JSON list of C-alpha atoms in Angstrom, two decimals:
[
{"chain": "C", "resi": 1, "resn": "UNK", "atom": "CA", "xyz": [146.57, 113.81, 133.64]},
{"chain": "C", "resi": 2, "resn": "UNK", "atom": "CA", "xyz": [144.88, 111.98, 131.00]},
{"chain": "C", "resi": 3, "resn": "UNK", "atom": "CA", "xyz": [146.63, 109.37, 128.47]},
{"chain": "C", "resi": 4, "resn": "UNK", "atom": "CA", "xyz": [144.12, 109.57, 125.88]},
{"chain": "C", "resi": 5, "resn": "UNK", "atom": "CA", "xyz": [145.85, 110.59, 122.59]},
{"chain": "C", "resi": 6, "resn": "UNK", "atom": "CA", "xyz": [142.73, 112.45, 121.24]},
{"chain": "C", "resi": 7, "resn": "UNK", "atom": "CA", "xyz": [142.28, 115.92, 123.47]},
{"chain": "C", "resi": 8, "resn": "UNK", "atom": "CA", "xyz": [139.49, 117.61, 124.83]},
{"chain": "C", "resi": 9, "resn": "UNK", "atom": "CA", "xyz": [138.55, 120.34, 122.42]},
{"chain": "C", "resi": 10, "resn": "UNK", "atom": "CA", "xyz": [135.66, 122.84, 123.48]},
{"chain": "C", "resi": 11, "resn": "UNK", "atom": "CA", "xyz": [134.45, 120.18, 126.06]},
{"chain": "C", "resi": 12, "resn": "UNK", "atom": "CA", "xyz": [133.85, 117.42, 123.71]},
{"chain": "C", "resi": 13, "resn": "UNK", "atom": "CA", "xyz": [136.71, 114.39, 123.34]},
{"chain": "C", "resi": 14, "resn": "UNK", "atom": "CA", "xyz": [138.40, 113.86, 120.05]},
{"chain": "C", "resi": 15, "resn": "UNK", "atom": "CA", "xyz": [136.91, 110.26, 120.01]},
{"chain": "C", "resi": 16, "resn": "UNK", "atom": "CA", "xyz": [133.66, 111.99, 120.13]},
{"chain": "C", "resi": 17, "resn": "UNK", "atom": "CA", "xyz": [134.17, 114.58, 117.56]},
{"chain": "C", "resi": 18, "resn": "UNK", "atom": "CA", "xyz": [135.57, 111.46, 115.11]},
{"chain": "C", "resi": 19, "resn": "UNK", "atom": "CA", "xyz": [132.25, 109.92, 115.88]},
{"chain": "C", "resi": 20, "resn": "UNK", "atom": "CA", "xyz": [129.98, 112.69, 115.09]},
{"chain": "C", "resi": 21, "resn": "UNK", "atom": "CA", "xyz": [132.21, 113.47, 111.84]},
{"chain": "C", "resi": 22, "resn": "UNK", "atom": "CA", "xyz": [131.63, 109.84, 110.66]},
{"chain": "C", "resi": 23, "resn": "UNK", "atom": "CA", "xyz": [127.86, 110.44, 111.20]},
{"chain": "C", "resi": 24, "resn": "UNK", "atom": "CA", "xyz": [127.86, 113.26, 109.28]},
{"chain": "C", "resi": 25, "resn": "UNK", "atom": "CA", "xyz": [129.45, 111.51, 106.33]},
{"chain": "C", "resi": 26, "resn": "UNK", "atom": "CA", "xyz": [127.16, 108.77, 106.76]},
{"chain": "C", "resi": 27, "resn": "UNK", "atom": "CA", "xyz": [124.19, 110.99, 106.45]},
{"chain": "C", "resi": 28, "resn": "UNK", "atom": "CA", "xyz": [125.94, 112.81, 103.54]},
{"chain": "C", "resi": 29, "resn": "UNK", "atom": "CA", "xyz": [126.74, 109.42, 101.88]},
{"chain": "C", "resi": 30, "resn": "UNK", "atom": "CA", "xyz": [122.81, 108.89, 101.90]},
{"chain": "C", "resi": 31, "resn": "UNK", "atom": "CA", "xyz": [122.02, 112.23, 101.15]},
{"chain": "C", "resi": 32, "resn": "UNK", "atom": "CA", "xyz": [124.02, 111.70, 98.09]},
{"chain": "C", "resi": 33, "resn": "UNK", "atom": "CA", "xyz": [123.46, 107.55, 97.29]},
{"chain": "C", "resi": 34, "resn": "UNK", "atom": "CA", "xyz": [119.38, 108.19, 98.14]},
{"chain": "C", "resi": 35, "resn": "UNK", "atom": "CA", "xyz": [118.77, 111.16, 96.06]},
{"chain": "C", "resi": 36, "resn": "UNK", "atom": "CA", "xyz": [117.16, 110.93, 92.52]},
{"chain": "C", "resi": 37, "resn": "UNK", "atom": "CA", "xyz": [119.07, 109.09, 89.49]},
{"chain": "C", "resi": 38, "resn": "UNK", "atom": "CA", "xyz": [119.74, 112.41, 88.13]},
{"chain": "C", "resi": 39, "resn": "UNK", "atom": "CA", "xyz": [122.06, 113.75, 91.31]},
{"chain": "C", "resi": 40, "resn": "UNK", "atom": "CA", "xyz": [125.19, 113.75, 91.71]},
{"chain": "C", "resi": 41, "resn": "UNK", "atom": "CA", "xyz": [127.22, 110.44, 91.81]},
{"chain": "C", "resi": 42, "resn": "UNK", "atom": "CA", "xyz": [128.91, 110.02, 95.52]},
{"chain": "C", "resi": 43, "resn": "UNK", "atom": "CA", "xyz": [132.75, 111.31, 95.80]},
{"chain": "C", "resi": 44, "resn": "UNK", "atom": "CA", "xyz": [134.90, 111.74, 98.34]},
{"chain": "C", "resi": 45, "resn": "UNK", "atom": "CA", "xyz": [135.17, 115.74, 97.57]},
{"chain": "C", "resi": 46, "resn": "UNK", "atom": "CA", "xyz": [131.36, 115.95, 97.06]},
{"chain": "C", "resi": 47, "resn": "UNK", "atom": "CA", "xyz": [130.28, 113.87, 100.66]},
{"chain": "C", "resi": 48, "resn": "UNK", "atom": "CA", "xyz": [132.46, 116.71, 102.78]},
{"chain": "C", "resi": 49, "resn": "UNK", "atom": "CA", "xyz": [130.93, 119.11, 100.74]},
{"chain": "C", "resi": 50, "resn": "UNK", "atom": "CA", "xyz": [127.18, 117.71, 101.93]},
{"chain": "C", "resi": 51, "resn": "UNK", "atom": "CA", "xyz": [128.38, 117.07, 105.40]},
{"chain": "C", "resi": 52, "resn": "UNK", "atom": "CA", "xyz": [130.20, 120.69, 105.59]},
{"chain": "C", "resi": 53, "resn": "UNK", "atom": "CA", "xyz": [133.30, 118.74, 106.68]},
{"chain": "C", "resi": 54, "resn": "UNK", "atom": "CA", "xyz": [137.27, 119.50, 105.05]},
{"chain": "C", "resi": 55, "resn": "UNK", "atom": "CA", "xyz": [138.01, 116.38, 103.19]},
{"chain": "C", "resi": 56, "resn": "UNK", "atom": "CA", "xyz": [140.69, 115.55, 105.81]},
{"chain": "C", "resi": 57, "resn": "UNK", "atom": "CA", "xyz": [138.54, 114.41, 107.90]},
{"chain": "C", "resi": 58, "resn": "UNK", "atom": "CA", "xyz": [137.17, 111.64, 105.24]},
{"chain": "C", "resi": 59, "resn": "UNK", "atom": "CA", "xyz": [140.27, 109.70, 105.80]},
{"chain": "C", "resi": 60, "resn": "UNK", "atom": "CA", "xyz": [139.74, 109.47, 109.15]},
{"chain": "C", "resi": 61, "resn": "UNK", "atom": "CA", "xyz": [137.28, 107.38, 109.14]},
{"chain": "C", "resi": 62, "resn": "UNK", "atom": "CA", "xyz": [136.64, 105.73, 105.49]},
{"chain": "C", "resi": 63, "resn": "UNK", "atom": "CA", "xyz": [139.40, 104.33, 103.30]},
{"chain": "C", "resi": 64, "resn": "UNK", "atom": "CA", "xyz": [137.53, 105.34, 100.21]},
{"chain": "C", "resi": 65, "resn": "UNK", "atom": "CA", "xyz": [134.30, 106.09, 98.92]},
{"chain": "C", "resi": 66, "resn": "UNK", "atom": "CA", "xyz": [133.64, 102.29, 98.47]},
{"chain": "C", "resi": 67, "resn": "UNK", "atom": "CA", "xyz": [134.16, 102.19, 101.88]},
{"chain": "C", "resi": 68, "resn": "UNK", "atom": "CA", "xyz": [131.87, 105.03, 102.57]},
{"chain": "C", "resi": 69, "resn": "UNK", "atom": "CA", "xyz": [128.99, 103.39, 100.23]},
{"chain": "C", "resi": 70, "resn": "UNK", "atom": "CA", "xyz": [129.62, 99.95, 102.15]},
{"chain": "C", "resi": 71, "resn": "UNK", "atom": "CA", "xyz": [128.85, 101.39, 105.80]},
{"chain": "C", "resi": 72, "resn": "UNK", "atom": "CA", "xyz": [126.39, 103.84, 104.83]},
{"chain": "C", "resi": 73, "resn": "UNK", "atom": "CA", "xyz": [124.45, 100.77, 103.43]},
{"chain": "C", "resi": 74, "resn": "UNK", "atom": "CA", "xyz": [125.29, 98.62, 106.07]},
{"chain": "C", "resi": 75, "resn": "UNK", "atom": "CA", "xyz": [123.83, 101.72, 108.63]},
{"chain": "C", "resi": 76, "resn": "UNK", "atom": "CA", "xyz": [120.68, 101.92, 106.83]},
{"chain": "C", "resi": 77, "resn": "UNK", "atom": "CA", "xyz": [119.69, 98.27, 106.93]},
{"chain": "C", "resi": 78, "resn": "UNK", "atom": "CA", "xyz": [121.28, 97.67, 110.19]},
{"chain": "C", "resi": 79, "resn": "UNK", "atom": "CA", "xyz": [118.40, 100.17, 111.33]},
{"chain": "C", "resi": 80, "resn": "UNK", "atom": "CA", "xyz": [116.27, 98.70, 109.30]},
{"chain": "C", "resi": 81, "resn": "UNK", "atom": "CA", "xyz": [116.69, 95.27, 110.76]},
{"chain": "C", "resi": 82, "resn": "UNK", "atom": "CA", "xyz": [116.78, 95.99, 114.39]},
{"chain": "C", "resi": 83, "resn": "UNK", "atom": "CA", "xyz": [113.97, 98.46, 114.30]},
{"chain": "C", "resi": 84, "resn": "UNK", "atom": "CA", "xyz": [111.60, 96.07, 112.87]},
{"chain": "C", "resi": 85, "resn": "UNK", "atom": "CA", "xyz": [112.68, 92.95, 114.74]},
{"chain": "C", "resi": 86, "resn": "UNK", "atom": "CA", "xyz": [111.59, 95.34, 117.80]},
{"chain": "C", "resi": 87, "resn": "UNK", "atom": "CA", "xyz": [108.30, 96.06, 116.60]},
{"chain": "C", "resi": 88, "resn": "UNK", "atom": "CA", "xyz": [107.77, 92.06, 115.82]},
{"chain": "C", "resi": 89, "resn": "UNK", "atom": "CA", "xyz": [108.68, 91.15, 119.08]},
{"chain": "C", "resi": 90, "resn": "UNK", "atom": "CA", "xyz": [106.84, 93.86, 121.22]},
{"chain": "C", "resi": 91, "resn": "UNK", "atom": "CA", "xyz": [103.67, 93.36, 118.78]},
{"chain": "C", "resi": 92, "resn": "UNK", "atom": "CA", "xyz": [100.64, 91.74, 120.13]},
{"chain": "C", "resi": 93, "resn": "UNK", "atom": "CA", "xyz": [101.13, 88.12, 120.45]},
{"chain": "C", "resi": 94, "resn": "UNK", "atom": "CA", "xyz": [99.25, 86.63, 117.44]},
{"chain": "C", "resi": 95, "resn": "UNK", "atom": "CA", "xyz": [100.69, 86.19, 114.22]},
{"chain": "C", "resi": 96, "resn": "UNK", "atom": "CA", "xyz": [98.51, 88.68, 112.47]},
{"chain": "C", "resi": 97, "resn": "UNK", "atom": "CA", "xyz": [99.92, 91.72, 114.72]},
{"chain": "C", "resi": 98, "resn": "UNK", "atom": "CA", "xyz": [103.56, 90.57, 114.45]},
{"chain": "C", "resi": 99, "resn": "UNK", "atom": "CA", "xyz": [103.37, 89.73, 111.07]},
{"chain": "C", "resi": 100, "resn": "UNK", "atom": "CA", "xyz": [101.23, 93.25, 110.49]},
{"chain": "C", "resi": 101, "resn": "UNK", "atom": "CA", "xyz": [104.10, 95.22, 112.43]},
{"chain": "C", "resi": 102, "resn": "UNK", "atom": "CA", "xyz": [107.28, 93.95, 110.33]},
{"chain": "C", "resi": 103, "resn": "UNK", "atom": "CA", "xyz": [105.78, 95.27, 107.09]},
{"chain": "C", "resi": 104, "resn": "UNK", "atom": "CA", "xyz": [104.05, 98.39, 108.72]},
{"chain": "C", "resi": 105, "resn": "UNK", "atom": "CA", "xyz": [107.82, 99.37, 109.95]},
{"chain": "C", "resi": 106, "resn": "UNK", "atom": "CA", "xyz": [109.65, 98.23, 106.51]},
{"chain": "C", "resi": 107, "resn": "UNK", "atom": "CA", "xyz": [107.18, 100.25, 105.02]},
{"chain": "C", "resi": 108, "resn": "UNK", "atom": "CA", "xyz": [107.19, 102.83, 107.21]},
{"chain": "C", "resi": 109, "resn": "UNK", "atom": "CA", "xyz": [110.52, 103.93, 107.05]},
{"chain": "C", "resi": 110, "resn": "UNK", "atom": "CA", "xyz": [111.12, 103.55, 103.29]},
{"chain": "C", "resi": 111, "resn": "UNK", "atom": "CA", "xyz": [108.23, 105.99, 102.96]},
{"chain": "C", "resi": 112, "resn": "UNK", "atom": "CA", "xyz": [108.96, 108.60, 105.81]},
{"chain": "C", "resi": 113, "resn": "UNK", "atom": "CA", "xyz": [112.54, 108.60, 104.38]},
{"chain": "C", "resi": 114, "resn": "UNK", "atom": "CA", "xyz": [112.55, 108.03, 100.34]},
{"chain": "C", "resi": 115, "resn": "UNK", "atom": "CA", "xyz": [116.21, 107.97, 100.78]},
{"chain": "C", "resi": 116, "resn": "UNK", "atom": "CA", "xyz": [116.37, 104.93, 102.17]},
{"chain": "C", "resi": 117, "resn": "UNK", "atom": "CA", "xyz": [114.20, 103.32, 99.59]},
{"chain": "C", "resi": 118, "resn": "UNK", "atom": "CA", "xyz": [115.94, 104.25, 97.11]},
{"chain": "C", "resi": 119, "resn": "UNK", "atom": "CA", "xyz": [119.24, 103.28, 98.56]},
{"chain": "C", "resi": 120, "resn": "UNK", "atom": "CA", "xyz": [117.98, 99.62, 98.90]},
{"chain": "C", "resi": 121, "resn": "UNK", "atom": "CA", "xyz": [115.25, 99.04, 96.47]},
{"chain": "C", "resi": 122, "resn": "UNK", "atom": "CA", "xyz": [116.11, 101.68, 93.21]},
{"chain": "C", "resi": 123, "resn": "UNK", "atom": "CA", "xyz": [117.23, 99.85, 90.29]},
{"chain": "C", "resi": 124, "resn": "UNK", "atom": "CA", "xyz": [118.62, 102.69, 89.28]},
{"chain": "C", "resi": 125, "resn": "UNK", "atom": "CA", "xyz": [120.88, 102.86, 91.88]},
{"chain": "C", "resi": 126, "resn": "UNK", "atom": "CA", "xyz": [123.20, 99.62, 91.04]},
{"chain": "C", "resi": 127, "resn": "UNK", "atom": "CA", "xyz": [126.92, 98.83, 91.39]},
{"chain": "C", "resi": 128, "resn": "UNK", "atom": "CA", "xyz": [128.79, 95.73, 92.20]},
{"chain": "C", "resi": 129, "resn": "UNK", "atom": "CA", "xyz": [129.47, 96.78, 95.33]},
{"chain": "C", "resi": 130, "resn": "UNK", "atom": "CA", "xyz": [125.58, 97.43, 96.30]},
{"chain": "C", "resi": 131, "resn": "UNK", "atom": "CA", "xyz": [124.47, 94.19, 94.26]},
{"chain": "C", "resi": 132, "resn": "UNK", "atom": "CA", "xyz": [126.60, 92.17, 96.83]},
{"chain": "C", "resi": 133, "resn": "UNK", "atom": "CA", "xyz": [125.16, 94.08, 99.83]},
{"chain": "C", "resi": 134, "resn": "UNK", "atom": "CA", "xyz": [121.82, 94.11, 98.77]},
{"chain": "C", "resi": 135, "resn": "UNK", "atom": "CA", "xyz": [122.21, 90.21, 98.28]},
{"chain": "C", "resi": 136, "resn": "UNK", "atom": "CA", "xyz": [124.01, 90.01, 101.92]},
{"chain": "C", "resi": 137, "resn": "UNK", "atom": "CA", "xyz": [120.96, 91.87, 103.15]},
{"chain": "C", "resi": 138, "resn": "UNK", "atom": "CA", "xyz": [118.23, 89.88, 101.53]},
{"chain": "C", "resi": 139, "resn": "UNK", "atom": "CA", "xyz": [120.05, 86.51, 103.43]},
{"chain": "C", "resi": 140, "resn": "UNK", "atom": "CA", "xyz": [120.00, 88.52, 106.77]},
{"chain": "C", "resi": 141, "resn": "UNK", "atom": "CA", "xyz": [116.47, 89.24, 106.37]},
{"chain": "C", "resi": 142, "resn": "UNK", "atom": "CA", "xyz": [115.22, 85.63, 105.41]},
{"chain": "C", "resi": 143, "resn": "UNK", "atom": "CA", "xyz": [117.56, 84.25, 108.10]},
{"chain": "C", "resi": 144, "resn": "UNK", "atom": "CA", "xyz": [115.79, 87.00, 110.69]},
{"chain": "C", "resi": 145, "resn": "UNK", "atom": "CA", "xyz": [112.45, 85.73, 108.99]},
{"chain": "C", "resi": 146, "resn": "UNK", "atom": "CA", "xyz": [113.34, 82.34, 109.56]},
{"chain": "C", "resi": 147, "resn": "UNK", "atom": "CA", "xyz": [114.03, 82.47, 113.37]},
{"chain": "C", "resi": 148, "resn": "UNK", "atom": "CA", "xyz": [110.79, 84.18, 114.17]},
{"chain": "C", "resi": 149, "resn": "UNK", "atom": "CA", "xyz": [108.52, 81.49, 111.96]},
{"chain": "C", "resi": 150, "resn": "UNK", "atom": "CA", "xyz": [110.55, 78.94, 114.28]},
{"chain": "C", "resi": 151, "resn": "UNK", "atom": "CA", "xyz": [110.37, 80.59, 117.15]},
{"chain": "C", "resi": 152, "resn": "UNK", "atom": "CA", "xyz": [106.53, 81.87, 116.97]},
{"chain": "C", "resi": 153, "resn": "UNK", "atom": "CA", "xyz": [105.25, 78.52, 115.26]},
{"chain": "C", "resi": 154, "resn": "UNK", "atom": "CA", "xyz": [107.46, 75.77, 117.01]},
{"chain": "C", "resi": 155, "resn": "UNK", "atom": "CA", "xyz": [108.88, 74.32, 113.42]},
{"chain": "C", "resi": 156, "resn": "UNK", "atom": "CA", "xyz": [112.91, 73.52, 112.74]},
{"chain": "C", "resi": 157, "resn": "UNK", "atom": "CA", "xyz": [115.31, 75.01, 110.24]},
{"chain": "C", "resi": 158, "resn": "UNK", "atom": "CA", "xyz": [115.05, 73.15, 106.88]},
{"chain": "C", "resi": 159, "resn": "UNK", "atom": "CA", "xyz": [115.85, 73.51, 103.10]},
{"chain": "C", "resi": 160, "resn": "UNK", "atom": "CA", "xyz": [111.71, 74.41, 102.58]},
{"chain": "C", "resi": 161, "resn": "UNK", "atom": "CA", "xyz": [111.62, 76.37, 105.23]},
{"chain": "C", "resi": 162, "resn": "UNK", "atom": "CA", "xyz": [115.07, 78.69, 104.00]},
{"chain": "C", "resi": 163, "resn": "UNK", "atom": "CA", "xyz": [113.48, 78.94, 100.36]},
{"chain": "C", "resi": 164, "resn": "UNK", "atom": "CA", "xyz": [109.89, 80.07, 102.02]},
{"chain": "C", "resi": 165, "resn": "UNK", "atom": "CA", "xyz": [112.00, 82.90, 103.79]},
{"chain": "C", "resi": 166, "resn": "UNK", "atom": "CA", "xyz": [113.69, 83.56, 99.93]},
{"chain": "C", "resi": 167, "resn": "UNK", "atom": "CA", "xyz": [110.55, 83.45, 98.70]},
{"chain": "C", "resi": 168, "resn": "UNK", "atom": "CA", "xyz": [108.66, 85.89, 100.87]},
{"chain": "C", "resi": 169, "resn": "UNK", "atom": "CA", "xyz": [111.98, 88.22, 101.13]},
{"chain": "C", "resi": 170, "resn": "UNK", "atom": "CA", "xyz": [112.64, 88.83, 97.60]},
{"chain": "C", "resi": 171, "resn": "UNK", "atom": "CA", "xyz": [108.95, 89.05, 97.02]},
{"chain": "C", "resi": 172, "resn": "UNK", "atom": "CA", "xyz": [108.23, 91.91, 99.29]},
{"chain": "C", "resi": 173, "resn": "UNK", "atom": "CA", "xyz": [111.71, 93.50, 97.86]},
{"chain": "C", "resi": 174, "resn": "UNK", "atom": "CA", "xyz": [110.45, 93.84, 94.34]},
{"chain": "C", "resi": 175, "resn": "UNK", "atom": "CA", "xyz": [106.60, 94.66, 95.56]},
{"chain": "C", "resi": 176, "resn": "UNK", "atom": "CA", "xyz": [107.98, 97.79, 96.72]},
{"chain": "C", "resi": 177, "resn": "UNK", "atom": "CA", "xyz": [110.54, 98.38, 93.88]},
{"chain": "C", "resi": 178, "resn": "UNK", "atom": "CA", "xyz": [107.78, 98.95, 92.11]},
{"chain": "C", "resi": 179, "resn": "UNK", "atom": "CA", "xyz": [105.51, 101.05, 95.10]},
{"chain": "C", "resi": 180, "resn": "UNK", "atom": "CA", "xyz": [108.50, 102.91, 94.96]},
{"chain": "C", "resi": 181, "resn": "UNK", "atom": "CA", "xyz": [108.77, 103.75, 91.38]},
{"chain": "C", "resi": 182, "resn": "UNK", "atom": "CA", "xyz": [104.92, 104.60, 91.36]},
{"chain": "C", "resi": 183, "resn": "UNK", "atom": "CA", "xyz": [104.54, 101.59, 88.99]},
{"chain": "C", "resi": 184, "resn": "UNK", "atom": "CA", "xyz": [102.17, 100.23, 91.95]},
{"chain": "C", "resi": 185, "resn": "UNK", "atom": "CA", "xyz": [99.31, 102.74, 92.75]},
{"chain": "C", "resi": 186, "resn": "UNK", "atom": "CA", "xyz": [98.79, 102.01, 96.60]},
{"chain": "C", "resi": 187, "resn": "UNK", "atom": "CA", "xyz": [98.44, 104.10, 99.17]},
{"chain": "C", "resi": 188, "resn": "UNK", "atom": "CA", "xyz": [101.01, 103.01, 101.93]},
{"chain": "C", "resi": 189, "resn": "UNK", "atom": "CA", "xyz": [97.85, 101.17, 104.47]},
{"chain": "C", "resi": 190, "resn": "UNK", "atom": "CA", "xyz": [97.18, 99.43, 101.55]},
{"chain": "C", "resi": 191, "resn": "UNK", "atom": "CA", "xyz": [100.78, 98.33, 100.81]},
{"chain": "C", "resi": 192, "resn": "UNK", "atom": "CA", "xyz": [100.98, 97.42, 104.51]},
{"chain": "C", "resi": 193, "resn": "UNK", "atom": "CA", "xyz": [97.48, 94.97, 104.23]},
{"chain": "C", "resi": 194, "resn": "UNK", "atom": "CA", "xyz": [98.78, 93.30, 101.28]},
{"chain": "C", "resi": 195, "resn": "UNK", "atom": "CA", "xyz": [101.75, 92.55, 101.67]},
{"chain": "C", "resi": 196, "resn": "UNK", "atom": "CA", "xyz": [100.36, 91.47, 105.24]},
{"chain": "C", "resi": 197, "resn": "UNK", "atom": "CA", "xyz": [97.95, 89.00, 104.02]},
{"chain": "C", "resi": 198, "resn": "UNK", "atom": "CA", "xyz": [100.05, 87.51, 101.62]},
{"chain": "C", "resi": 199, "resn": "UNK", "atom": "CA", "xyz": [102.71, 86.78, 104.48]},
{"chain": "C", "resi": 200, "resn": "UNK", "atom": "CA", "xyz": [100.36, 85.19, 106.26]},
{"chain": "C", "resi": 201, "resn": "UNK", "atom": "CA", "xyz": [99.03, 83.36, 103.85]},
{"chain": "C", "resi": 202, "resn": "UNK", "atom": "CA", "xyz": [102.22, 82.03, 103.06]},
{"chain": "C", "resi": 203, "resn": "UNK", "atom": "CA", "xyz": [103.39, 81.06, 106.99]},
{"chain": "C", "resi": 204, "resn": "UNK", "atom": "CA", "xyz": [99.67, 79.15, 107.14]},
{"chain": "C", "resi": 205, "resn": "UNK", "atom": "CA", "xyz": [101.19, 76.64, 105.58]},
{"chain": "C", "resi": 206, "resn": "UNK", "atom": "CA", "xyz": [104.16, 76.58, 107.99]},
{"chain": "C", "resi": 207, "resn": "UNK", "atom": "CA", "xyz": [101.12, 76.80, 110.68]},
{"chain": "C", "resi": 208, "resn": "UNK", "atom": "CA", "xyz": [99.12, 74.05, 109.00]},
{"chain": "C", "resi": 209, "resn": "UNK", "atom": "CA", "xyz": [101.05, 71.56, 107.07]},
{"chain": "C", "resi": 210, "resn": "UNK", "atom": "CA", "xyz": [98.13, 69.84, 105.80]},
{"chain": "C", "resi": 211, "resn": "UNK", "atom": "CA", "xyz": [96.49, 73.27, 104.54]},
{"chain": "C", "resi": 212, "resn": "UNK", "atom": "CA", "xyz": [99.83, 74.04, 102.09]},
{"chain": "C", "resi": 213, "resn": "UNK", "atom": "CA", "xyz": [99.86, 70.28, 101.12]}
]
């Protein structure tokens, strides 16, 4: 007999049905944090509305809706971060193909799902809570930056190197704040080749001291 204090209910475990309640939520929380400035704010009542779920189960999972905005942010650029850190390290083995296939996948996925985009990049979408996770985010990127110009171009960690990564991180971040908010005309390839070139522009003189002297 099992000791598991969550039954089996219509052949799925009630750890498993917790699980796929949370990702509804999650996707809710987007639904409702990603949408256009003039939607709905995100509450606890209206997320189990969007996710179709009683608001019983909210508390199951998420303390608050804080809580909810916290790991629905932390999803989304968890994803983001481990997706494209895949595509840079199964990418061609010169710089200009790994460098190409970060961007192409940031962009990417901003653009297949505007949700997302606005979620991290929106200015209009702006809290103390997502200020401080949107400034954890933009470390975890530079530091992820970071370890692939050391790894890929044989340098060490150093205080020129972490303000490069900065640099290049919060560049890209407001480049496409403003793709985002149409205030750059670009079609997306054309996004992806800039912001390309500039990046490696940049790392050339991580590549070739004596070219950034």
């Amino acid at each position: 007999m099992s000791t598991s204090p969550l039954r089996v209910y219509g052949g799925v475990r009630g750890d498993d049905r917790t699980a796929e309640r949370r990702a509804q939520l999650l996707e809710a929380g987007l639904d409702l944090l990603g949408a256009p400035s003039d939607s709905p704010a995100l509450t606890v009542r209206g997320a189990c509305q969007q996710a179709g779920l009683a608001t019983r189960y909210f508390y199951e999972s998420f303390a608050d809706r804080d809580a909810l905005a916290a790991a629905v942010y932390d999803h989304v650029v968890d994803d983001l971060a481990s997706t494209t850190l895949e595509a840079v390290t199964t990418a061609g083995p010169d710089e200009h193909a790994k460098a190409r296939a970060g961007v192409e996948n940031i962009v990417r996925t901003i653009a297949r799902d505007p949700r997302r985009g606005r979620l991290l990049f929106s200015v209009s979408l702006s809290s103390p809570l997502l200020a401080r996770r949107r400034l954890d985010s933009s470390r975890l990127f530079a530091a992820l930056l970071g370890g692939q110009a050391q790894d890929f171009y044989g340098i060490t960690e150093s205080p020129d190197l972490e303000l490069t990564t900065h640099f290049i991180v919060g560049g890209l971040a407001q480049a496409l704040t403003a793709w985002l908010d149409g205030t750059l005309r670009l079609d997306e390839p054309d996004v992806v080749e800039h912001c390309t070139r500039l990046l490696l522009t940049i790392a050339a003189g991580f590549a070739f001291p004596e070219a950034g002297a």
